[in-house]
mmCIF file of C-alpha atoms in Angstrom:
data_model
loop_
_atom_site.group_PDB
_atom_site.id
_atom_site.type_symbol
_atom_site.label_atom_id
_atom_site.label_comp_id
_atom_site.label_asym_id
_atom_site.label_seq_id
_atom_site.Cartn_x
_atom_site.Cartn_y
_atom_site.Cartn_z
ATOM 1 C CA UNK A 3 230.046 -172.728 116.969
ATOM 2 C CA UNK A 4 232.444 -170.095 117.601
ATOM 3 C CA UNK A 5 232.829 -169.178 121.308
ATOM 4 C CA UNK A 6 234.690 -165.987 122.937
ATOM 5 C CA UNK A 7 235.271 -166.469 126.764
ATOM 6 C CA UNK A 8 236.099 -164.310 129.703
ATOM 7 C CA UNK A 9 236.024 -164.467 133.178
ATOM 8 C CA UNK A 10 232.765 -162.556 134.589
ATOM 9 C CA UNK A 11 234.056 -161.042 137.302
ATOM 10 C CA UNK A 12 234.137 -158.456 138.979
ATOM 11 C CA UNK A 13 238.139 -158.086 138.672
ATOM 12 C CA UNK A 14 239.039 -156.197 141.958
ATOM 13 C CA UNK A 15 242.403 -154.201 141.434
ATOM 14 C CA UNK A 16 243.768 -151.400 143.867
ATOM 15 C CA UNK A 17 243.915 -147.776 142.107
ATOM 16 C CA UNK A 18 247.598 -147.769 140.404
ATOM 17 C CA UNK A 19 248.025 -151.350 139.962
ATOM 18 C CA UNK A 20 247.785 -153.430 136.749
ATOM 19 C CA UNK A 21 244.389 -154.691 136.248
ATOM 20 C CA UNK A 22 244.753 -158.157 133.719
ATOM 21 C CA UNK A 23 241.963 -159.259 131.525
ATOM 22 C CA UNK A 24 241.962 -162.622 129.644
ATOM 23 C CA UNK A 25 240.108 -163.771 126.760
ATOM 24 C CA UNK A 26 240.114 -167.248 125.209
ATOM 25 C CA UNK A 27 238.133 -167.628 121.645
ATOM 26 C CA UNK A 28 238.162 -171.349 119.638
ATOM 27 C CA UNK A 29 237.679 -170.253 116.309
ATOM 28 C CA UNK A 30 241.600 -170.574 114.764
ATOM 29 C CA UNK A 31 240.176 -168.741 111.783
ATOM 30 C CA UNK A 32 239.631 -165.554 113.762
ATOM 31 C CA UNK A 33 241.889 -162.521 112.417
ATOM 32 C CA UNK A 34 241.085 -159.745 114.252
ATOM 33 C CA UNK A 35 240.422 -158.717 118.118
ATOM 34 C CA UNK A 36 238.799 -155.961 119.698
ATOM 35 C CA UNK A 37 238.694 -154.747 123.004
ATOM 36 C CA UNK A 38 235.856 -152.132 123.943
ATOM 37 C CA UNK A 39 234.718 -150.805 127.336
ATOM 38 C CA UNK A 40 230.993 -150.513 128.556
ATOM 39 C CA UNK A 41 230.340 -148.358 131.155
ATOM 40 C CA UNK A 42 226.983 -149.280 133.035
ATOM 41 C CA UNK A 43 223.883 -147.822 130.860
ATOM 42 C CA UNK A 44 226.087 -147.067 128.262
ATOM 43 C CA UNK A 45 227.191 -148.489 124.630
ATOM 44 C CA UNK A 46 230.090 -150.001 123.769
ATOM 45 C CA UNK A 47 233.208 -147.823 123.189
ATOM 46 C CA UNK A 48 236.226 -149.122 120.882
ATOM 47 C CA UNK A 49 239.661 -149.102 123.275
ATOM 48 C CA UNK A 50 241.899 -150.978 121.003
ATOM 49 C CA UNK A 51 242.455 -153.697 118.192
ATOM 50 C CA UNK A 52 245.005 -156.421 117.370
ATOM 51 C CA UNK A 53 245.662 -158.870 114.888
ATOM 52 C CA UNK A 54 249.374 -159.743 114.518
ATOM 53 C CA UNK A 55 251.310 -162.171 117.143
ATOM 54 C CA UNK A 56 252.618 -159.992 120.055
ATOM 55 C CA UNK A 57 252.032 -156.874 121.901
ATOM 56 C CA UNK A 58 250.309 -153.450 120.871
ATOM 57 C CA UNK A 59 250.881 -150.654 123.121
ATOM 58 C CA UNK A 60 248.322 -147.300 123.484
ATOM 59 C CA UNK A 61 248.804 -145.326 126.611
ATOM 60 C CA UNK A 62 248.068 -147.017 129.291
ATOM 61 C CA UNK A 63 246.441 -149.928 127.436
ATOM 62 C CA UNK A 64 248.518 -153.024 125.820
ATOM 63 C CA UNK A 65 247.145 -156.004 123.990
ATOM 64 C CA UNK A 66 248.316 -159.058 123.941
ATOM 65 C CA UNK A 67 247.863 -161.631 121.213
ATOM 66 C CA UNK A 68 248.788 -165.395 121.152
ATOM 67 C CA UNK A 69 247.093 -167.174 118.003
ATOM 68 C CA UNK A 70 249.009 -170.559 118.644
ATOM 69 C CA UNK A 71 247.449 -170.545 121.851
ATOM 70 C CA UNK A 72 244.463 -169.090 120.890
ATOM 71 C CA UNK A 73 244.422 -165.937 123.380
ATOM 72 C CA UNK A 74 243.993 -162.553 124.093
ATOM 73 C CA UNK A 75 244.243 -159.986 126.669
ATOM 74 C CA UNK A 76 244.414 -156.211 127.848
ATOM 75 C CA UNK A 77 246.526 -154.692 130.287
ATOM 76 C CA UNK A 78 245.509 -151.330 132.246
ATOM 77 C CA UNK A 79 248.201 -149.736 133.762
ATOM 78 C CA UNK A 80 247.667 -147.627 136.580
ATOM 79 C CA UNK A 81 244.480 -148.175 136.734
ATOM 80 C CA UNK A 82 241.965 -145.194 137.894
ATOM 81 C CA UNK A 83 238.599 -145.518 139.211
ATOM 82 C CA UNK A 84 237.260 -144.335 135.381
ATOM 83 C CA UNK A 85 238.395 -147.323 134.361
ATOM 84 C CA UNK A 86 236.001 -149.540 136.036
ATOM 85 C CA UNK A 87 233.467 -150.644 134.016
ATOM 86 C CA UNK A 88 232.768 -154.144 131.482
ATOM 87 C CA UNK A 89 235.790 -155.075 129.249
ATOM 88 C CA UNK A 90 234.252 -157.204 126.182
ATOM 89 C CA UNK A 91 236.231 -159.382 124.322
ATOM 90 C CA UNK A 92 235.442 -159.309 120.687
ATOM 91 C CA UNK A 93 236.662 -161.438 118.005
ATOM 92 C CA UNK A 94 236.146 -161.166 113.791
ATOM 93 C CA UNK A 95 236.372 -163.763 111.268
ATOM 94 C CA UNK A 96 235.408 -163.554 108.050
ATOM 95 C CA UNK A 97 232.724 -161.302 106.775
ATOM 96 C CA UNK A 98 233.635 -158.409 109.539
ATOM 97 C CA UNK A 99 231.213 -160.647 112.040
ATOM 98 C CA UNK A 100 232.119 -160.168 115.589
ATOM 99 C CA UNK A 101 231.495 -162.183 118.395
ATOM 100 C CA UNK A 102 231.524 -161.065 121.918
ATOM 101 C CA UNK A 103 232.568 -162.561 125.158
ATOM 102 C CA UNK A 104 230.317 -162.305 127.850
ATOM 103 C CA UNK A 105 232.854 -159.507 129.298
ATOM 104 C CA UNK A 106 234.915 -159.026 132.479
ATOM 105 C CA UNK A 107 233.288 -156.094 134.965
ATOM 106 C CA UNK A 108 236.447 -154.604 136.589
ATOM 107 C CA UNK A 109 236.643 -152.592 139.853
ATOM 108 C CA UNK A 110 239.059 -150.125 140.170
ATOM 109 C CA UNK A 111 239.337 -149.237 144.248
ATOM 110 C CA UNK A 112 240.372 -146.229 145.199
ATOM 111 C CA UNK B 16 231.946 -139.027 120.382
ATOM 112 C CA UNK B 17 230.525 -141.559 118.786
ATOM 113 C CA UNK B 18 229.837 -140.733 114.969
ATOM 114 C CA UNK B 19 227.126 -143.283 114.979
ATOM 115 C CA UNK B 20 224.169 -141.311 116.033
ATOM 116 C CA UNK B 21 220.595 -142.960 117.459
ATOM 117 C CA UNK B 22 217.033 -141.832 118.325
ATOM 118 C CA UNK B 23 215.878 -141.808 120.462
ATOM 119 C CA UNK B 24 217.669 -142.449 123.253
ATOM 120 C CA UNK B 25 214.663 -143.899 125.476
ATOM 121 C CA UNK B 26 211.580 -145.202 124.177
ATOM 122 C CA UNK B 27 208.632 -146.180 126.093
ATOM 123 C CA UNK B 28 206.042 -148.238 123.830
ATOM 124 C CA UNK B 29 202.807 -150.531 124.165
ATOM 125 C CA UNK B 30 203.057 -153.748 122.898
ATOM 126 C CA UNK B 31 199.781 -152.621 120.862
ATOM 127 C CA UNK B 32 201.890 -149.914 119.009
ATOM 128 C CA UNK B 33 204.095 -149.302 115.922
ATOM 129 C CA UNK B 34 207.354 -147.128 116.629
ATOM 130 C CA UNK B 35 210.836 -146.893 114.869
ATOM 131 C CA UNK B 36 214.531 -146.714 116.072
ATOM 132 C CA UNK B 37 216.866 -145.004 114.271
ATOM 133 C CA UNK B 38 220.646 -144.340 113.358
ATOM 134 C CA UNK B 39 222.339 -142.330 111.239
ATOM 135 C CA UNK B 40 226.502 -141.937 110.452
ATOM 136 C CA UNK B 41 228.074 -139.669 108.079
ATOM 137 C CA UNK B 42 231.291 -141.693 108.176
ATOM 138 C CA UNK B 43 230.930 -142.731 104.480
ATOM 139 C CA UNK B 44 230.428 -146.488 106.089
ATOM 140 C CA UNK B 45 228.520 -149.013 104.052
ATOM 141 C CA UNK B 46 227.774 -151.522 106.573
ATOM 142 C CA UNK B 47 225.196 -150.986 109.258
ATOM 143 C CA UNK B 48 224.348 -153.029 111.786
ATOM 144 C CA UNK B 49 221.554 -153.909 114.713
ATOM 145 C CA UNK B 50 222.593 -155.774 117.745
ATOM 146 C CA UNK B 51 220.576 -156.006 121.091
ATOM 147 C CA UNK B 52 221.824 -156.133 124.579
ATOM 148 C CA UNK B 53 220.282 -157.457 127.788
ATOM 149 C CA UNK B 54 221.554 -156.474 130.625
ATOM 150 C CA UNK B 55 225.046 -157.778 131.655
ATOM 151 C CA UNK B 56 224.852 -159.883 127.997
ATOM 152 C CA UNK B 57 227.180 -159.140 125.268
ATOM 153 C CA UNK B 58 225.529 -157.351 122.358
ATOM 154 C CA UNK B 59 223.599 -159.840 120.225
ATOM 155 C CA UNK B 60 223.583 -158.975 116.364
ATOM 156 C CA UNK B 61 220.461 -158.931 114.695
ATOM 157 C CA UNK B 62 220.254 -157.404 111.336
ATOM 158 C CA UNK B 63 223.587 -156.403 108.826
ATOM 159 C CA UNK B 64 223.183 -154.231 105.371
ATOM 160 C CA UNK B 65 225.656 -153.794 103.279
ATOM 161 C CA UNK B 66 225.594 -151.307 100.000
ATOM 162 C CA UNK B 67 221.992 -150.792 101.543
ATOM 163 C CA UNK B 68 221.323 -154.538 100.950
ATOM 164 C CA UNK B 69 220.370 -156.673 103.929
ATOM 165 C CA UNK B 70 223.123 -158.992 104.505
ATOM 166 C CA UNK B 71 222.571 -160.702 107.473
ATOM 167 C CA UNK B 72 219.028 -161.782 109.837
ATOM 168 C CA UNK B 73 220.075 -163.847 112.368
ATOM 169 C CA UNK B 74 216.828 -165.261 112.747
ATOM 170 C CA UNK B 75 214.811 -161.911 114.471
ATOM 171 C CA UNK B 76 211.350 -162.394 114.887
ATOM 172 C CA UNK B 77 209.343 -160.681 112.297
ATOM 173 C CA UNK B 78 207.955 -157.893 114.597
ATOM 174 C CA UNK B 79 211.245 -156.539 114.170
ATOM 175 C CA UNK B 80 211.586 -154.915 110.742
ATOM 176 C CA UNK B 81 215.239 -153.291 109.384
ATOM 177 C CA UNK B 82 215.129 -150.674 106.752
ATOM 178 C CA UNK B 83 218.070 -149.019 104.949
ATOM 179 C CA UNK B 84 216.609 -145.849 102.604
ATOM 180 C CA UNK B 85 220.579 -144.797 101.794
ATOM 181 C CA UNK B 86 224.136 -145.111 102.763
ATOM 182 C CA UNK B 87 223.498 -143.097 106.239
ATOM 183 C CA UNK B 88 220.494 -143.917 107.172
ATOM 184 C CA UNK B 89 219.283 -147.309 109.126
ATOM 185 C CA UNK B 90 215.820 -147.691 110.416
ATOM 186 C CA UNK B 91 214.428 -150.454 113.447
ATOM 187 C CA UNK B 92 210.581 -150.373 113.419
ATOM 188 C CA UNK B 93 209.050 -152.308 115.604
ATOM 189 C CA UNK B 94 205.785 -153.494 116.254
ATOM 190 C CA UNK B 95 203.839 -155.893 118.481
ATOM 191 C CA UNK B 96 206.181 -156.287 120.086
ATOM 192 C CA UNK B 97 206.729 -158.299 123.998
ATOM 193 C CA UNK B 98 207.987 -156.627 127.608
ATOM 194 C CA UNK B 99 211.163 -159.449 126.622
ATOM 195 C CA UNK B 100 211.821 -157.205 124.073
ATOM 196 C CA UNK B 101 212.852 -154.661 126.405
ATOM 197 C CA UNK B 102 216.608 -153.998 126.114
ATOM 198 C CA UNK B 103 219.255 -151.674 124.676
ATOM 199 C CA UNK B 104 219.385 -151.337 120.763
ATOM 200 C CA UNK B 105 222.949 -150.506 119.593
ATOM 201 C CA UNK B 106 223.549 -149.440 115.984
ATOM 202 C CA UNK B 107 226.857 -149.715 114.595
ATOM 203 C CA UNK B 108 228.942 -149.394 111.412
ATOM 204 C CA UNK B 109 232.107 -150.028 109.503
ATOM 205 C CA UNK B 110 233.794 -149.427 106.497
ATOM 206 C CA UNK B 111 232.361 -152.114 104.861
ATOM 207 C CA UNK B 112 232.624 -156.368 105.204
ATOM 208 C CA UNK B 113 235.540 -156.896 103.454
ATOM 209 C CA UNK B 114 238.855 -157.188 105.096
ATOM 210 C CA UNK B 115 238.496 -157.473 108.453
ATOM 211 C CA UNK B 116 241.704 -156.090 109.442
ATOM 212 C CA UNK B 117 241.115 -153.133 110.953
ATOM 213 C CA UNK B 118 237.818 -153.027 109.769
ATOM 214 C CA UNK B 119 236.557 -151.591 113.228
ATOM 215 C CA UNK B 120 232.740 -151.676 114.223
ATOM 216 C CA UNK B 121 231.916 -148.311 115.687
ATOM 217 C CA UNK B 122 228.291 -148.050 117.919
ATOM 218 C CA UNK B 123 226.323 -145.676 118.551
ATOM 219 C CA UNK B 124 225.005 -144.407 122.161
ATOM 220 C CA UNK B 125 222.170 -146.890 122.096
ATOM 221 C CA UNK B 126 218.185 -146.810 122.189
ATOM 222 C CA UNK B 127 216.774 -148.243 125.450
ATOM 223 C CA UNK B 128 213.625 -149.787 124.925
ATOM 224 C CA UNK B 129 210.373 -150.374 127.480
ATOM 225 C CA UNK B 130 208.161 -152.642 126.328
ATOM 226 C CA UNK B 131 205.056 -152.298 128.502
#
């Protein structure tokens, strides 16, 4: 069974540091990893993708992917108060399936 | 703003009654997609169409009844349903299910359901 994991939370990070959220999947099949953000009572909004070895940079977002090791994760820099909210992991195979991580809630403090 | 548009946004229903969800996108996509949501759970996917063709049930209980009349169009109705029904129903879409690279899944604002 394929299995996305991430630490629940909540991820407490001051407002301008670098909040760090980690995402471990077991499927060494996957190709393709999504990050989206889910504000409380609201749906899921697309931040970013990846599916090469390495880092991908957008604003103040960069993902990081390690396939050998079979990882992922985002980086917020400067983190604001808007950007607390869930972070869910989501990882494709074949067939454009994704499957989720439970997701990390993070807490930006002001 | 999300191209992936659902009503409506809050439905309140009897477990006696029939109702429908429903999404439309004008993104030229030709795969659609259900998933529900609990609260703090990951989205669960139940239905996928492709071409207009279901693709995918991942085992949904038959009160739960897709329907794709075209390309932009995706229906939920529901019926008989139970109060642990209750949740948030997230359409989605993407190009297609080929070639997963970059082939993003986009949702829409969601339908909360009440099952009372």
């Amino acid at each position: 069974q394929k299995e996305v994991e991430q630490n629940s939370g909540p991820l407490s990070v001051p407002e301008g540091a670098i909040a760090s959220l980690n995402c471990t999947y077991s499927d060494r099949g996957s190709q393709s990893f999504f990050w989206y953000r889910q504000y409380s009572g609201k749906s899921p909004e697309l931040i970013m993708f990846i599916y090469s070895n390495g880092d991908k940079e957008d604003g103040r977002f960069t993902a990081q992917l390690n396939k050998a090791s079979q990882y992922v994760s985002l980086l917020i820099r400067d983190s604001q108060p808007s950007d607390s909210a869930t972070y869910l992991c989501a990882v494709k195979g074949a067939g454009n399936m994704l499957t989720f991580g439970g997701g990390t809630r993070l807490m930006v403090k002001p | 703003d999300t191209e992936v548009t659902q009503t409506p946004k809050h439905l309140v229903m009897g477990m006696t009654n029939k109702k429908s969800l429903k999404c439309e996108q004008h993104m030229g996509h030709r795969a659609m997609y259900w998933y529900k949501q609990k609260a703090k759970k990951p989205p669960e996917l139940m239905f996928v169409y492709s071409y207009e063709k279901l693709s995918i049930n991942e085992s949904v209980p038959s009160r739960f009844s897709p329907e794709c009349p075209n390309s932009s169009l995706l229906n939920l109705h529901l019926h008989a349903l139970q109060p642990e029904d209750s949740a948030l129903y997230l359409c989605a879409s993407s190009q297609d299910l080929y070639g997963s690279y970059g082939n993003t899944i986009y949702f829409g604002e969601g339908s909360w359901l009440t099952v009372v």
